[in-house]
Coordinates of C-alpha atoms in Angstrom, one line a residue:
X273 CA 23.9 69.3 188.5
X274 CA 24.3 65.4 188.9
X275 CA 26.3 64.6 185.6
X276 CA 28.1 68.0 186.8
X277 CA 28.8 66.8 190.4
X278 CA 30.2 63.4 188.9
X279 CA 32.4 64.7 186.9
X280 CA 34.2 67.3 189.4
X281 CA 34.7 63.9 191.7
X282 CA 36.9 62.2 188.5
X283 CA 40.3 63.3 189.9
X284 CA 42.6 60.9 188.4
X285 CA 44.2 62.4 185.1
X286 CA 44.2 59.3 183.3
X287 CA 40.3 58.4 184.1
X288 CA 39.7 61.9 183.3
X289 CA 41.5 62.0 180.4
X290 CA 39.6 58.5 179.3
X291 CA 37.0 60.4 179.3
X292 CA 37.4 62.9 177.1
X293 CA 38.7 60.4 174.5
X294 CA 35.5 58.2 174.5
X295 CA 33.9 61.5 174.1
X296 CA 35.7 61.7 171.0
X297 CA 35.4 58.4 169.8
X298 CA 31.5 58.1 170.0
X299 CA 31.9 61.7 168.3
X300 CA 33.8 60.2 165.3
X301 CA 31.3 56.8 164.9
X302 CA 28.6 59.7 164.4
X303 CA 30.4 61.7 162.1
X304 CA 31.2 58.4 160.0
X305 CA 27.8 57.7 159.8
X306 CA 27.1 61.6 158.5
X307 CA 29.8 60.8 156.4
X308 CA 27.9 57.4 154.8
X309 CA 24.6 59.8 154.6
X310 CA 26.6 62.8 152.1
X311 CA 27.9 59.8 150.1
X312 CA 24.7 58.3 149.8
X313 CA 25.9 54.7 151.2
X314 CA 22.8 52.5 151.9
X315 CA 21.2 51.6 154.1
X316 CA 22.7 53.5 156.4
X317 CA 21.2 56.8 154.0
X318 CA 18.0 55.4 154.1
X319 CA 18.0 54.5 158.1
X320 CA 18.9 58.2 158.8
X321 CA 17.8 60.7 155.9
X322 CA 18.2 63.7 158.3
X323 CA 20.9 66.0 156.6
X324 CA 24.0 66.8 158.8
X325 CA 22.3 65.1 161.7
X326 CA 23.8 61.7 161.8
X327 CA 20.7 60.0 164.3
X328 CA 20.1 62.7 165.7
X329 CA 16.5 64.5 164.8
X330 CA 18.2 67.9 164.1
X331 CA 21.6 68.9 163.0
X332 CA 22.0 71.7 165.1
X333 CA 21.9 69.3 168.1
X334 CA 24.4 67.4 166.1
X335 CA 26.5 70.3 165.4
X336 CA 26.8 71.8 169.2
X337 CA 28.0 68.4 170.4
X338 CA 30.7 68.3 167.2
X339 CA 31.5 72.0 168.8
X340 CA 32.9 70.5 171.6
X341 CA 34.4 67.4 170.5
X342 CA 36.4 69.7 167.8
X343 CA 37.6 71.8 171.0
X344 CA 39.1 68.3 172.8
X345 CA 40.5 67.9 169.1
X346 CA 41.9 70.7 169.5
X347 CA 43.0 71.0 173.2
X348 CA 44.9 67.1 173.1
X349 CA 46.8 68.4 169.6
X350 CA 48.5 70.4 172.0
X351 CA 48.1 69.0 175.5
X352 CA 48.8 65.2 174.8
X353 CA 52.3 64.2 176.4
X354 CA 53.1 61.3 173.8
X355 CA 54.0 62.9 170.0
X356 CA 51.5 60.1 168.6
X357 CA 48.9 61.5 170.3
X358 CA 49.1 64.7 169.3
X359 CA 49.3 63.7 165.1
X360 CA 46.2 61.8 165.7
X361 CA 44.3 64.3 167.7
X362 CA 45.5 66.9 165.3
X363 CA 44.4 64.8 162.3
X364 CA 41.2 63.8 164.5
X365 CA 40.7 68.3 164.2
X366 CA 40.5 68.4 161.0
X367 CA 38.1 65.4 160.6
X368 CA 35.5 67.1 163.2
X369 CA 36.2 70.7 161.3
X370 CA 35.0 69.2 157.8
X371 CA 32.3 67.9 159.8
X372 CA 31.0 70.7 161.2
X373 CA 31.2 72.4 157.7
X374 CA 29.1 70.0 156.2
X375 CA 26.8 69.7 159.7
X376 CA 26.6 73.7 159.0
X377 CA 25.0 74.8 162.6
X378 CA 26.0 78.3 162.4
X379 CA 26.1 78.7 166.6
X380 CA 28.8 76.1 166.9
X381 CA 31.2 77.4 164.4
X382 CA 31.2 80.7 166.1
X383 CA 31.4 78.8 169.4
X384 CA 34.2 76.9 168.1
X385 CA 36.2 80.1 166.5
X386 CA 35.7 81.9 169.9
X387 CA 37.1 78.9 172.0
X388 CA 39.8 78.5 169.6
X389 CA 40.5 82.3 170.2
X390 CA 40.6 82.1 173.8
X391 CA 42.4 78.6 173.7
X392 CA 45.2 80.4 171.7
X393 CA 46.2 82.9 174.3
X394 CA 46.1 79.9 177.1
X395 CA 48.1 77.0 175.4
X396 CA 51.3 79.3 176.2
X397 CA 51.1 80.3 180.2
X398 CA 49.7 76.8 180.7
X399 CA 52.2 74.6 178.6
X400 CA 54.5 76.6 177.3
X401 CA 53.1 76.5 173.4
X402 CA 54.8 79.0 171.5
X403 CA 52.4 82.0 170.9
X404 CA 52.0 81.0 166.8
X405 CA 51.7 78.1 167.3
X406 CA 48.8 78.1 169.7
X407 CA 46.7 79.7 166.7
X408 CA 47.1 76.7 164.6
X409 CA 43.6 75.5 164.8
X410 CA 42.3 78.8 163.4
X411 CA 44.9 78.3 160.3
X412 CA 43.7 74.4 160.2
X413 CA 40.0 75.7 160.3
X414 CA 40.7 78.6 157.4
X415 CA 42.0 75.8 155.3
X416 CA 39.2 73.6 155.5
X417 CA 36.8 76.8 155.0
X418 CA 39.2 77.4 151.6
X419 CA 38.6 74.1 151.0
X420 CA 35.1 73.7 151.4
X421 CA 34.2 76.8 149.5
X422 CA 35.9 75.9 146.2
X423 CA 35.2 72.6 146.0
X424 CA 33.0 72.4 142.8
X425 CA 30.7 69.8 143.9
X426 CA 27.8 69.7 146.5
X427 CA 29.6 67.5 149.4
X428 CA 31.4 69.7 151.5
X429 CA 30.4 73.1 149.9
X430 CA 29.1 75.1 152.7
X431 CA 26.6 76.6 151.1
X432 CA 24.6 76.9 153.9
X433 CA 26.5 78.1 156.2
X434 CA 27.9 81.2 154.0
X435 CA 24.1 81.6 153.7
X436 CA 23.3 81.9 157.2
X437 CA 26.2 84.2 158.1
X438 CA 25.6 86.8 155.2
X439 CA 21.8 86.7 155.8
X440 CA 23.0 87.5 159.8
X441 CA 25.1 90.5 158.9
X442 CA 22.5 91.8 155.9
X443 CA 19.9 92.0 158.3
X444 CA 21.8 93.1 161.2
X445 CA 23.4 96.1 158.7
X446 CA 19.5 96.5 157.6
X447 CA 18.6 97.0 161.0
X448 CA 21.3 99.4 162.3
X449 CA 21.4 101.8 158.4
X450 CA 17.7 102.0 159.4
X451 CA 17.9 102.8 163.1
X452 CA 21.4 105.5 162.3
X453 CA 18.7 107.4 159.4
X454 CA 15.9 107.7 162.0
X455 CA 18.2 108.5 165.0
X456 CA 20.0 111.4 162.5
X457 CA 16.7 113.0 161.7
X458 CA 15.9 113.3 165.6
X459 CA 13.0 110.4 165.6
X460 CA 12.3 108.7 168.6
X461 CA 12.7 104.6 167.6
X462 CA 10.1 102.4 169.3
X463 CA 10.9 99.2 169.9
X464 CA 7.7 98.0 167.7
X465 CA 9.3 100.5 164.7
X466 CA 13.0 98.8 165.3
X467 CA 11.1 95.2 164.6
X468 CA 9.4 97.1 162.0
X469 CA 13.1 97.5 159.9
X470 CA 13.3 94.1 160.1
X471 CA 13.5 92.7 156.7
X472 CA 10.3 91.1 155.0
X473 CA 10.8 86.9 155.1
X474 CA 8.6 85.2 152.7
X475 CA 9.8 81.8 153.9
X476 CA 9.9 79.7 157.5
X477 CA 13.3 79.0 156.6
X478 CA 14.3 82.7 155.9
X479 CA 12.4 83.2 159.2
X480 CA 14.7 81.3 161.2
X481 CA 18.1 83.0 159.6
X482 CA 19.3 86.1 160.5
X483 CA 17.0 88.8 161.5
X484 CA 14.4 86.1 162.2
X485 CA 16.1 85.4 165.6
X486 CA 16.0 88.7 166.6
X487 CA 12.4 88.3 166.4
X488 CA 12.5 85.7 168.3
X489 CA 14.6 86.8 171.0
X490 CA 12.7 90.4 171.6
X491 CA 9.8 87.8 172.2
X492 CA 10.9 85.6 174.5
X493 CA 12.2 88.9 176.6
X494 CA 8.5 89.7 176.6
X495 CA 7.3 86.4 177.9
X496 CA 10.0 86.4 180.5
X497 CA 8.6 89.7 181.7
X498 CA 5.4 88.7 182.0
X499 CA 6.1 86.0 184.3
X500 CA 9.6 87.2 185.3
X501 CA 10.1 84.8 188.7
X502 CA 8.9 81.9 188.5
X503 CA 8.7 81.7 184.6
X504 CA 6.3 79.6 182.1
X505 CA 7.4 75.9 183.5
X506 CA 9.2 73.3 181.5
X507 CA 8.5 73.7 177.8
X508 CA 5.5 75.4 178.0
X509 CA 6.5 78.3 176.1
X510 CA 6.6 76.9 173.0
X511 CA 2.8 77.5 172.6
X512 CA 2.7 80.9 173.3
X513 CA 5.2 81.2 170.2
X514 CA 2.5 79.2 168.1
X515 CA -0.4 80.9 169.2
X516 CA 1.7 84.3 168.6
X517 CA 2.4 82.8 164.4
X518 CA 6.0 81.7 165.0
X519 CA 5.2 78.1 165.0
X520 CA 8.2 78.1 162.2
X521 CA 10.5 78.2 165.4
X522 CA 8.0 77.3 169.0
X523 CA 11.4 78.4 170.8
X524 CA 13.9 81.3 171.1
X525 CA 17.2 79.9 169.8
X526 CA 18.8 81.1 173.0
X527 CA 19.3 78.5 175.6
X528 CA 19.8 81.2 177.8
X529 CA 16.6 83.0 177.2
X530 CA 15.0 79.9 177.4
X531 CA 16.1 79.0 180.0
X532 CA 14.9 82.2 182.0
X533 CA 11.2 81.7 180.3
X534 CA 10.8 77.5 181.5
X535 CA 12.3 78.5 185.3
X536 CA 12.7 82.9 186.0
X537 CA 15.3 84.8 186.0
X538 CA 16.2 84.3 189.7
X539 CA 17.0 80.4 188.9
X540 CA 19.0 81.7 185.2
X541 CA 20.5 84.3 187.2
X542 CA 21.9 81.1 189.4
X543 CA 22.6 79.3 186.1
X544 CA 24.5 82.3 184.9
X545 CA 26.8 82.9 187.5
X546 CA 28.1 79.4 188.4
X547 CA 29.1 79.3 184.7
X548 CA 30.6 82.9 184.6
X549 CA 32.5 82.1 188.2
X550 CA 33.5 79.2 187.3
X551 CA 35.5 80.5 184.2
X552 CA 36.9 83.7 185.7
X553 CA 38.7 80.9 188.3
X554 CA 40.2 79.0 186.0
X555 CA 41.2 81.9 183.3
X556 CA 43.2 83.3 186.5
X557 CA 44.9 80.4 187.3
X558 CA 45.2 79.3 183.7
X559 CA 49.2 78.8 184.4
X560 CA 48.0 76.2 187.0
X561 CA 45.8 74.7 185.1
X562 CA 46.1 70.3 184.9
X563 CA 46.2 69.0 181.0
X564 CA 42.5 67.7 180.9
X565 CA 41.1 70.6 183.0
X566 CA 42.8 72.9 179.4
X567 CA 41.2 70.3 177.2
X568 CA 37.8 70.4 178.9
X569 CA 37.9 74.0 180.0
X570 CA 37.7 74.6 175.7
X571 CA 35.4 72.4 175.1
X572 CA 32.8 73.7 178.1
X573 CA 33.4 77.2 176.3
X574 CA 32.6 76.5 172.7
X575 CA 29.2 74.8 173.6
X576 CA 28.6 77.8 176.1
X577 CA 29.1 80.3 173.3
X578 CA 26.9 78.2 171.0
X579 CA 23.9 77.9 173.3
X580 CA 23.4 81.5 172.4
X581 CA 22.1 80.4 169.1
X582 CA 20.3 78.2 169.5
X583 CA 18.8 75.3 172.5
X584 CA 20.4 72.3 173.3
X585 CA 19.3 71.2 176.5
X586 CA 18.0 67.7 176.4
X587 CA 20.3 66.5 173.3
X588 CA 23.8 67.8 173.6
X589 CA 23.6 69.3 176.9
X590 CA 24.8 66.1 178.9
X591 CA 28.2 66.5 177.5
X592 CA 28.8 69.5 178.4
X593 CA 27.8 68.9 182.1
X594 CA 30.0 65.8 181.9
X595 CA 32.9 68.8 180.7
X596 CA 31.8 71.4 183.1
X597 CA 32.4 68.6 186.0
X598 CA 35.6 68.2 184.5
X599 CA 36.2 71.8 184.6
X600 CA 35.4 72.1 188.2
X601 CA 37.1 69.3 190.0
X602 CA 39.5 70.6 192.2
X603 CA 43.1 70.9 190.2
X604 CA 45.4 70.5 193.0
X605 CA 47.9 67.2 192.1
X606 CA 45.8 63.8 193.8
X607 CA 49.0 63.7 196.9
X608 CA 47.5 66.8 198.0
X609 CA 44.0 65.9 198.4
X610 CA 44.9 62.4 200.3
X611 CA 44.8 63.4 203.7
X612 CA 48.3 62.5 205.4
X613 CA 48.4 59.4 207.3
X614 CA 47.9 59.5 211.1
X615 CA 51.3 58.4 212.4
X616 CA 51.2 54.9 214.6
X617 CA 52.4 54.9 218.3
X618 CA 55.8 53.0 218.7
X619 CA 55.5 49.8 221.2

């Protein structure tokens, strides 16, 4: 809350742009470190040996921040006033998308794609950008994704991403096909039967992909139902996961369910409703958004979507809260925020 309130007090357009630029610089340096790991450049590859994570403990944590940086670069490509800055932002966008493909965080990819679509519809009313041109980031993403799929070496090949995606789709199809067969035969399907329909997983890696998340979310909902008002307390549910044989992923892999299990449903609803209210308010006033607010809105939305697939409160959320504060800042011009001077009496 303190970070959001701090960000909301930054109303000067140059300072807001500077904050967004600093996030890009920091994430670009982290991505360079990740590339040094990728190409086994010593001593960096020895100091930081978590693949696709730069100096973060987990590649997913870095992926969620990369989603924020990708949308800042995408927004700057349209919102920057100088042509040189727009060109640099385009190169930065391609750079961060390649970093995302190697980082391979499925939730970050989903968040980025959803944000590209949303912002594609906002650039025209807010900036007057041609509708087809508004979806250029999607085209760049598709081109780089295709590039990563045909590269013969494993350097930029996003096999893990394709495995995650195909595993999730196959598992969901398996589950719903099984349920359709049961429903078609007139049988009543219980929660236990639905869980039994999940494909068996032989390794912990398999469990954390696709249907593994469905199991985690279902168990988290059970924990929330047990203590709906005040929750289990901060980071206390991990022991329940471990006690129930889920030490391979002792968290729900969903930030919203995670907060509800920690602090209870009322606290979680306050968190959800604040984000939804702010998003709806900004979407309704898209035509009058300041350029930096538009850029920050895309970045915040990308993280908000990716949070459905992971938990990164202590690692990436500070960047999210900062851009959310920029979105929440009053969008009236600076002169409208300054009270008029009181006329001095004449002698």
